[in-house]
């Protein structure tokens, strides 16, 4: 039986519909899975959705749906997008499925029976957004992870003896240096664990949208214990049929985003050790995908959907861009300009051009059959050069891919494309093609063979990254089904002489400015026509999304006499109650304070000229009025997202607008 390879994406939380960030992780895993299959591994690729927890329960309530309805809807959106993109997952696990529930309960019992779960009390602050108890803050203080308000809870809970695993975890990180990649994340986790671990609360009794604790159904199992278990429940752990579990576990590669490193690299191995189960081989954390250097967020209105790119440039263009442009593990930036530039340079002008000119010349000069290279030519050194470069490229590409260094691997492959382009320009096969003498014919045959063989090698290497286009090129080269090709055997010189080409057609038409405009337009439409689930399900006080640009032309203001404005004009200004979470002076600006203001659904940075009137520490916790839909602007290099409302007496200091009665955060003023 061939060697197995088990790869997982994180399961995606269904509080938002899928966007390009989710696609990024899943594409990376799909690429690895495709390559492992081509390398002859018995590969199993898992993805799915994470569907329990208080956040989902509340979101469903606000939307007038049951949690099951909400999760059914959003989970289906993820699955539909992955299918549309042709992602080759072998299983899609949902944490609300029966098979998952049974597996989680089996894992719980196993940990409990080994003595690592006990009952205790917890009183303290809880962050609903992060589904996390925050020990480090007191009542009324914001969550240190996300800045949102915390709630004080007192619960009888089950606890997991996490503290007991401190030494074993540190030992794991040393024994298995690849357990956490990249190195920066490994260092972070190691120092976190070294600083001491506290037992972890692993049940909740304040809400019910979760998996009941075995033998104590008043409690549900902590969402992270529930969610992490998907990697084994999907394989049938705890079921009557654990065959896949026995075959594929432990995972060879678990891909995650850097924000969930602690859960995967501390809690997850600790749960597994407690249950006496093997831990994964390798956990790889990638960075964030930024939009033109900014974090994508709902409030900025800059979340990009994968669908937009699929529609205009196709899946391969998106896959290639994400893996080529971004150094895997680090944050990377997405923009439509960069996407189109990369597409034209690497695909239309690079691989696409190499394919079309090589294959077209073989059709024209050799009746569409791969010609015989001549071994006696005086310039054989040049061909040897290309062959040597190709051999080195194959070796480098494999080594870099194994380390998830996709961008460098692709860079190496495109180095080979550049080398053969240069070779073609220097040797002018099109000029030789016009001559009839034997020497020219023989020389032309050698050049086109060399070019075609290079094309075959780059196409095979790039297949896991760009499955559609490379399959087409492979077919045009008369090589049949690329899916059946064994990448592990790829070598220079395998292109069979006399291979009859298929029909030659361009694979990557050039993209122009119109492509960028079309994508921007689609994004605007996507934002206004179908708001994200999170927007739909926010509490009524905060349903208004805040677009940076008006989606449609604003209708002209109604004319009202005496310089007055109509109620419609006033309604355009969105004023809301916010609470100051953080206030600090801005370096080099005597009048400015940088504030972080909680608006109930999000925390905004606002820069305000009130430093002469208010000491920053007096503002923390204070409720203020914010103009929420003001276009962002930069003050002293800081982005201000909204404006704080104050009375500004002539020649006096500003006085903040405030309320005598208590008003909930997020309430709209009208
Ligand atoms: Zn939080």
XYZ file of C-alpha atoms in Angstrom, residues 86-588:
503
model
C -12.892 22.618 -8.142
C -11.171 22.003 -4.810
C -10.410 18.341 -4.321
C -11.326 17.771 -0.680
C -12.103 14.165 0.229
C -14.434 15.016 3.080
C -16.321 18.038 4.385
C -17.025 17.778 8.095
C -19.710 19.798 9.885
C -19.526 20.019 13.655
C -23.318 19.785 13.861
C -23.295 16.350 12.198
C -24.073 13.245 14.228
C -20.808 11.536 13.346
C -18.914 14.510 14.751
C -20.978 14.681 17.940
C -20.410 11.010 18.664
C -16.696 11.359 18.078
C -16.373 14.414 20.331
C -18.235 12.678 23.135
C -16.003 9.646 22.729
C -12.940 11.875 22.990
C -14.393 13.580 26.096
C -15.019 10.243 27.809
C -11.537 9.084 26.999
C -9.941 12.211 28.480
C -12.287 12.083 31.499
C -11.644 8.399 32.150
C -7.922 9.081 32.202
C -8.536 11.614 34.968
C -7.863 14.848 33.089
C -11.304 16.417 33.429
C -12.709 17.649 36.765
C -15.567 19.842 37.940
C -14.912 23.321 39.317
C -16.186 26.881 39.444
C -15.287 29.779 37.278
C -16.040 33.407 38.045
C -14.597 36.010 35.795
C -14.710 37.786 32.493
C -15.768 36.105 29.296
C -15.347 37.321 25.727
C -18.252 36.133 23.576
C -16.494 37.076 20.365
C -13.444 34.942 21.055
C -15.413 32.328 23.011
C -12.715 32.717 25.617
C -12.439 33.222 29.370
C -10.097 36.125 29.992
C -8.422 35.783 33.359
C -6.261 38.845 33.055
C -8.992 41.508 33.154
C -11.553 42.631 35.735
C -15.264 43.448 35.378
C -15.953 46.187 32.829
C -12.593 45.792 31.136
C -12.279 44.922 27.466
C -10.946 41.660 26.100
C -7.181 41.831 25.624
C -7.415 39.714 22.458
C -9.977 41.686 20.505
C -10.796 44.825 22.494
C -14.490 44.049 22.701
C -16.393 44.337 26.019
C -16.273 41.259 28.235
C -19.124 39.845 30.277
C -18.865 38.743 33.888
C -19.943 35.133 34.324
C -20.075 32.683 37.171
C -20.363 29.114 36.099
C -19.965 25.633 37.356
C -17.705 24.136 34.745
C -15.680 21.161 33.807
C -11.987 21.855 33.632
C -9.259 20.206 31.628
C -5.925 19.688 33.416
C -3.942 21.693 30.900
C -1.309 22.675 33.468
C -0.333 19.006 33.780
C 0.908 19.041 30.162
C 3.363 21.906 30.302
C 6.488 19.736 30.319
C 5.169 17.250 27.780
C 4.297 20.082 25.395
C 7.712 21.687 25.700
C 9.252 18.306 25.144
C 7.099 17.845 22.018
C 8.248 21.186 20.548
C 11.866 20.115 21.057
C 11.502 16.541 19.875
C 9.468 17.496 16.818
C 10.854 20.876 15.665
C 8.494 20.836 12.660
C 5.458 20.498 14.900
C 4.938 24.268 14.606
C 5.978 26.119 11.464
C 7.207 28.760 10.792
C 9.873 29.308 13.423
C 8.428 32.631 14.669
C 5.201 30.872 15.662
C 7.124 28.080 17.316
C 9.015 30.601 19.424
C 5.790 32.375 20.410
C 4.119 29.173 21.474
C 7.147 27.885 23.333
C 7.434 31.044 25.397
C 3.692 31.049 26.066
C 3.839 27.502 27.412
C 7.044 28.149 29.318
C 5.409 31.081 31.131
C 3.021 28.598 32.749
C -0.325 27.032 31.822
C -3.579 27.146 33.756
C -6.294 24.544 33.617
C -8.814 25.209 30.903
C -12.555 25.433 31.313
C -14.015 22.958 28.800
C -17.757 23.189 29.314
C -20.433 25.896 29.298
C -23.819 25.912 30.988
C -24.953 29.445 30.047
C -26.048 28.536 26.548
C -27.087 25.352 24.803
C -25.886 25.504 21.163
C -23.225 22.851 21.419
C -22.547 19.183 22.049
C -23.859 17.963 25.430
C -21.275 16.777 27.949
C -21.639 12.995 28.292
C -23.603 12.113 31.448
C -24.244 15.787 32.260
C -26.354 17.321 29.492
C -26.830 20.627 31.352
C -23.385 21.465 30.027
C -22.191 21.769 26.457
C -18.614 21.040 25.448
C -16.336 24.065 24.953
C -16.380 25.048 21.264
C -12.660 24.689 20.795
C -12.537 21.152 22.179
C -15.541 20.434 19.963
C -14.018 22.070 16.870
C -10.476 20.707 17.162
C -11.798 17.173 17.419
C -13.090 17.403 13.812
C -9.695 16.330 12.545
C -10.249 12.879 14.012
C -14.041 12.602 14.082
C -14.096 13.036 10.294
C -11.966 9.903 10.070
C -14.440 7.948 12.166
C -12.744 8.248 15.539
C -15.106 6.928 18.219
C -17.409 5.304 15.642
C -18.015 1.660 14.726
C -15.891 2.170 11.649
C -12.537 3.707 12.615
C -10.764 2.306 9.551
C -9.879 5.717 8.126
C -8.780 6.947 11.516
C -6.398 4.046 11.782
C -5.120 4.597 8.273
C -4.654 8.378 8.236
C -4.178 9.666 11.777
C -1.914 11.402 12.829
C -2.236 14.218 10.310
C 0.856 14.906 8.252
C 0.035 18.584 7.824
C -2.526 20.792 9.547
C -2.816 24.203 7.963
C -4.052 27.111 10.086
C -4.083 30.920 10.207
C -1.719 32.552 12.651
C -4.568 33.793 14.887
C -5.440 30.252 15.998
C -1.950 29.004 16.750
C -2.483 28.690 20.489
C -5.545 26.496 20.099
C -3.823 24.181 17.636
C -0.344 24.054 19.089
C -1.149 24.036 22.819
C -4.701 22.843 23.507
C -4.979 20.374 20.634
C -1.829 18.333 21.369
C -2.660 18.481 25.094
C -6.149 17.038 24.478
C -4.620 14.305 22.336
C -1.923 13.485 24.878
C -4.552 13.339 27.628
C -6.518 10.881 25.513
C -3.334 8.967 24.774
C -3.643 9.562 21.024
C -0.832 10.521 18.622
C -0.268 14.216 17.884
C -0.026 15.655 14.348
C 3.291 15.677 12.502
C 3.270 19.309 11.476
C 1.148 22.414 11.988
C 1.753 25.229 9.554
C 0.486 28.735 10.304
C 0.104 31.166 7.434
C -0.193 34.932 7.664
C -3.069 37.243 6.922
C -4.199 38.360 3.549
C -4.399 42.140 3.554
C -6.213 44.285 1.034
C -3.842 46.945 -0.271
C -1.891 46.735 3.006
C -4.978 46.925 5.253
C -6.566 44.117 7.178
C -9.773 43.070 5.451
C -12.711 43.917 7.646
C -16.376 44.522 7.410
C -16.103 48.065 8.731
C -13.570 49.003 6.067
C -15.815 47.430 3.469
C -12.787 45.867 1.798
C -13.466 42.163 2.053
C -12.829 40.589 -1.330
C -14.851 37.602 -2.457
C -13.192 34.818 -4.386
C -16.190 34.657 -6.754
C -15.284 38.006 -8.280
C -11.882 36.766 -9.416
C -13.200 33.403 -10.570
C -15.694 35.152 -12.761
C -13.235 37.507 -14.455
C -9.882 35.678 -14.533
C -10.674 32.107 -13.478
C -9.536 29.880 -10.630
C -6.007 29.285 -11.884
C -5.225 33.002 -11.902
C -6.331 33.323 -8.274
C -4.452 30.213 -7.172
C -1.267 31.257 -8.899
C -1.435 34.783 -7.533
C -1.981 33.745 -3.917
C 0.784 31.173 -3.923
C 3.279 33.129 -6.035
C 2.813 36.626 -4.637
C 2.642 35.904 -0.907
C 5.510 34.472 1.091
C 3.705 31.672 2.844
C 3.715 32.203 6.594
C 3.908 35.980 6.352
C 1.172 38.552 5.836
C 0.594 39.357 2.195
C -1.277 42.011 0.306
C -3.984 41.555 -2.269
C -5.045 44.112 -4.843
C -6.757 43.817 -8.193
C -3.896 45.696 -9.866
C -1.298 43.297 -8.502
C -3.454 40.326 -9.486
C -3.747 41.450 -13.100
C -0.085 42.405 -13.293
C 0.992 38.999 -12.006
C -1.433 37.249 -14.329
C -0.135 39.045 -17.400
C 3.542 38.710 -16.507
C 3.617 35.071 -15.399
C 0.722 33.484 -17.201
C -0.225 35.385 -20.350
C 3.333 36.458 -21.275
C 5.193 33.730 -19.398
C 3.896 30.192 -19.506
C 1.076 30.966 -21.954
C 3.412 32.564 -24.460
C 5.986 29.779 -24.183
C 3.270 27.205 -24.829
C 1.713 28.974 -27.773
C 4.932 29.803 -29.599
C 6.550 26.432 -29.059
C 3.509 24.422 -30.027
C 2.581 26.677 -32.948
C 6.065 26.307 -34.446
C 5.964 22.525 -34.031
C 2.657 22.517 -35.890
C 3.950 24.809 -38.600
C 7.387 23.310 -39.203
C 6.996 19.666 -38.163
C 3.352 18.884 -38.937
C 2.495 18.853 -35.240
C 4.905 16.112 -34.198
C 7.635 16.544 -31.579
C 10.816 16.617 -33.696
C 14.028 14.661 -33.218
C 16.778 16.713 -31.637
C 20.166 16.534 -33.242
C 22.977 15.476 -30.947
C 25.792 16.574 -33.213
C 25.119 20.290 -33.430
C 27.931 22.673 -32.637
C 25.838 24.595 -30.139
C 24.874 21.634 -27.928
C 26.282 23.514 -24.960
C 23.227 25.766 -24.949
C 20.866 22.805 -24.873
C 22.897 21.187 -22.116
C 22.596 24.405 -20.224
C 18.813 24.353 -20.411
C 18.747 20.681 -19.435
C 20.958 21.365 -16.413
C 18.799 24.304 -15.359
C 15.705 22.127 -15.725
C 17.168 19.341 -13.567
C 18.124 21.821 -10.886
C 14.687 23.460 -11.079
C 12.927 20.128 -10.557
C 15.023 19.411 -7.455
C 14.613 22.932 -6.040
C 10.903 22.988 -6.735
C 10.338 19.751 -4.844
C 12.453 20.828 -1.876
C 10.776 24.240 -1.599
C 7.282 22.816 -1.949
C 7.922 20.330 0.839
C 8.579 23.322 3.091
C 5.431 25.138 1.889
C 7.625 27.784 0.244
C 5.267 28.084 -2.672
C 6.373 31.506 -3.847
C 10.018 30.481 -4.080
C 9.136 27.190 -5.748
C 7.146 29.015 -8.418
C 9.880 31.583 -8.767
C 12.290 28.729 -9.534
C 9.949 27.258 -12.147
C 9.477 30.621 -13.817
C 13.230 31.057 -13.789
C 13.269 28.084 -16.133
C 10.617 29.715 -18.329
C 12.788 32.848 -18.511
C 15.857 30.777 -19.383
C 14.146 29.062 -22.302
C 12.640 32.369 -23.490
C 16.115 33.814 -23.666
C 17.336 30.693 -25.457
C 14.589 31.079 -28.065
C 15.331 34.745 -28.643
C 19.044 33.985 -29.085
C 18.475 31.054 -31.426
C 15.667 32.500 -33.564
C 13.852 29.290 -34.493
C 11.339 31.342 -36.527
C 14.179 32.453 -38.820
C 15.488 28.894 -39.169
C 11.989 27.757 -40.038
C 12.105 29.775 -43.239
C 15.172 27.854 -44.465
C 15.175 24.479 -46.189
C 18.733 23.165 -45.780
C 19.401 20.111 -43.617
C 21.505 21.933 -41.105
C 18.796 24.516 -40.424
C 16.132 21.816 -40.166
C 18.214 19.814 -37.752
C 19.023 22.871 -35.677
C 15.339 23.888 -35.610
C 14.364 20.396 -34.453
C 16.805 20.603 -31.562
C 15.595 24.024 -30.478
C 11.916 23.114 -30.587
C 12.504 19.831 -28.780
C 14.376 21.686 -26.031
C 11.644 24.281 -25.763
C 8.851 21.697 -25.707
C 10.601 19.587 -23.095
C 11.010 22.654 -20.873
C 7.344 23.458 -21.356
C 6.423 19.911 -20.342
C 8.483 20.136 -17.160
C 7.107 23.517 -16.044
C 3.582 22.357 -16.849
C 3.969 19.227 -14.717
C 5.455 21.154 -11.790
C 2.781 23.848 -11.953
C -0.122 21.433 -12.283
C -1.015 21.323 -8.561
C -1.057 25.141 -8.547
C -2.948 25.693 -11.809
C -4.811 22.474 -12.479
C -7.046 23.666 -15.338
C -4.615 25.511 -17.573
C -1.830 22.957 -17.167
C -4.220 20.126 -18.015
C -5.040 22.000 -21.228
C -1.384 22.542 -22.137
C -0.649 18.871 -21.380
C -3.481 17.855 -23.673
C -2.277 20.201 -26.426
C 1.150 18.574 -26.157
C -0.491 15.224 -26.873
C 0.456 13.831 -23.466
C -3.023 12.735 -22.402
C -4.380 13.051 -18.877
C -2.032 14.994 -16.631
C -3.841 13.601 -13.603
C -2.236 10.231 -14.354
C 1.284 11.612 -14.541
C 3.652 10.588 -11.744
C 5.405 13.751 -10.637
C 7.944 11.817 -8.605
C 9.333 10.440 -11.884
C 9.665 13.793 -13.632
C 13.004 14.056 -15.434
C 14.560 15.904 -18.335
C 14.354 14.033 -21.611
C 11.134 12.078 -21.135
C 9.274 13.834 -23.943
C 8.826 11.141 -26.556
C 9.921 11.951 -30.079
C 7.176 11.981 -32.602
C 4.473 12.728 -30.007
C 1.499 14.040 -31.970
C 0.238 17.363 -30.620
C -3.432 18.020 -29.950
C -5.233 21.135 -31.056
C -3.229 24.200 -30.074
C -5.142 27.066 -28.475
C -4.123 29.958 -26.257
C -4.679 29.216 -22.537
C -4.168 32.587 -20.889
C -5.652 35.495 -22.849
C -4.136 38.800 -21.767
C -6.098 40.785 -19.189
C -6.445 44.544 -19.518
C -7.690 47.469 -17.443
C -11.273 46.471 -18.107
C -10.669 43.293 -16.083
C -9.742 45.371 -13.031
C -12.769 47.610 -13.460
C -15.039 44.634 -13.850
C -13.748 43.057 -10.625
C -14.131 46.298 -8.692
C -17.638 46.645 -10.011
C -18.547 43.087 -9.018
C -17.206 43.716 -5.504
C -19.330 46.849 -5.132
C -22.411 44.951 -6.263
C -21.602 42.037 -3.967
C -21.365 44.380 -1.023
C -24.655 46.129 -1.524
C -26.842 43.426 -3.041
C -26.068 40.584 -0.683
C -24.708 41.719 2.658
C -22.715 39.142 4.562
C -24.411 36.899 7.055
C -22.847 38.747 9.933
C -24.366 41.972 8.710
C -27.741 40.389 8.243
C -27.670 38.942 11.705
C -26.319 41.831 13.736
C -28.658 43.241 16.363
C -31.127 45.760 14.918
C -29.256 48.723 16.394
C -26.310 48.082 14.147
C -27.569 46.689 10.880
C -26.303 49.554 8.765
C -23.123 48.573 6.955
C -20.642 51.361 6.522
C -19.480 51.516 2.938
C -16.457 53.671 2.255
C -17.866 54.739 -1.073
C -21.561 55.186 -1.715
C -22.629 52.174 -3.745
C -25.043 54.070 -5.972
C -25.141 57.735 -6.871
C -26.647 59.607 -3.941
C -29.867 61.248 -4.999
C -29.737 65.001 -4.949
C -30.785 66.591 -1.658
C -34.379 67.743 -1.477
C -34.550 71.495 -1.764
C -35.785 73.048 1.458
C -36.083 76.842 1.773
C -34.056 79.068 4.115
C -30.836 76.994 3.921
C -32.459 74.230 5.956
C -31.943 70.548 5.226
C -34.550 67.841 4.955
C -34.922 64.963 7.399
C -33.497 62.729 4.662
C -30.341 64.779 4.604
C -29.991 64.517 8.353
C -30.618 60.769 8.205
C -27.515 60.401 6.076
C -25.385 61.178 9.101
C -25.108 58.059 11.196
C -24.529 58.925 14.844
C -24.061 56.173 17.384
C -23.190 55.732 21.033
C -19.705 54.356 21.532
C -17.582 53.551 24.552
C -13.929 54.522 24.747
C -11.765 51.445 25.304
C -8.322 52.893 24.763
C -7.144 56.511 24.778
C -3.602 57.722 24.265
C -1.684 60.773 23.163
C -0.412 60.975 19.597
C 3.325 61.512 19.435
C 4.246 64.944 18.153
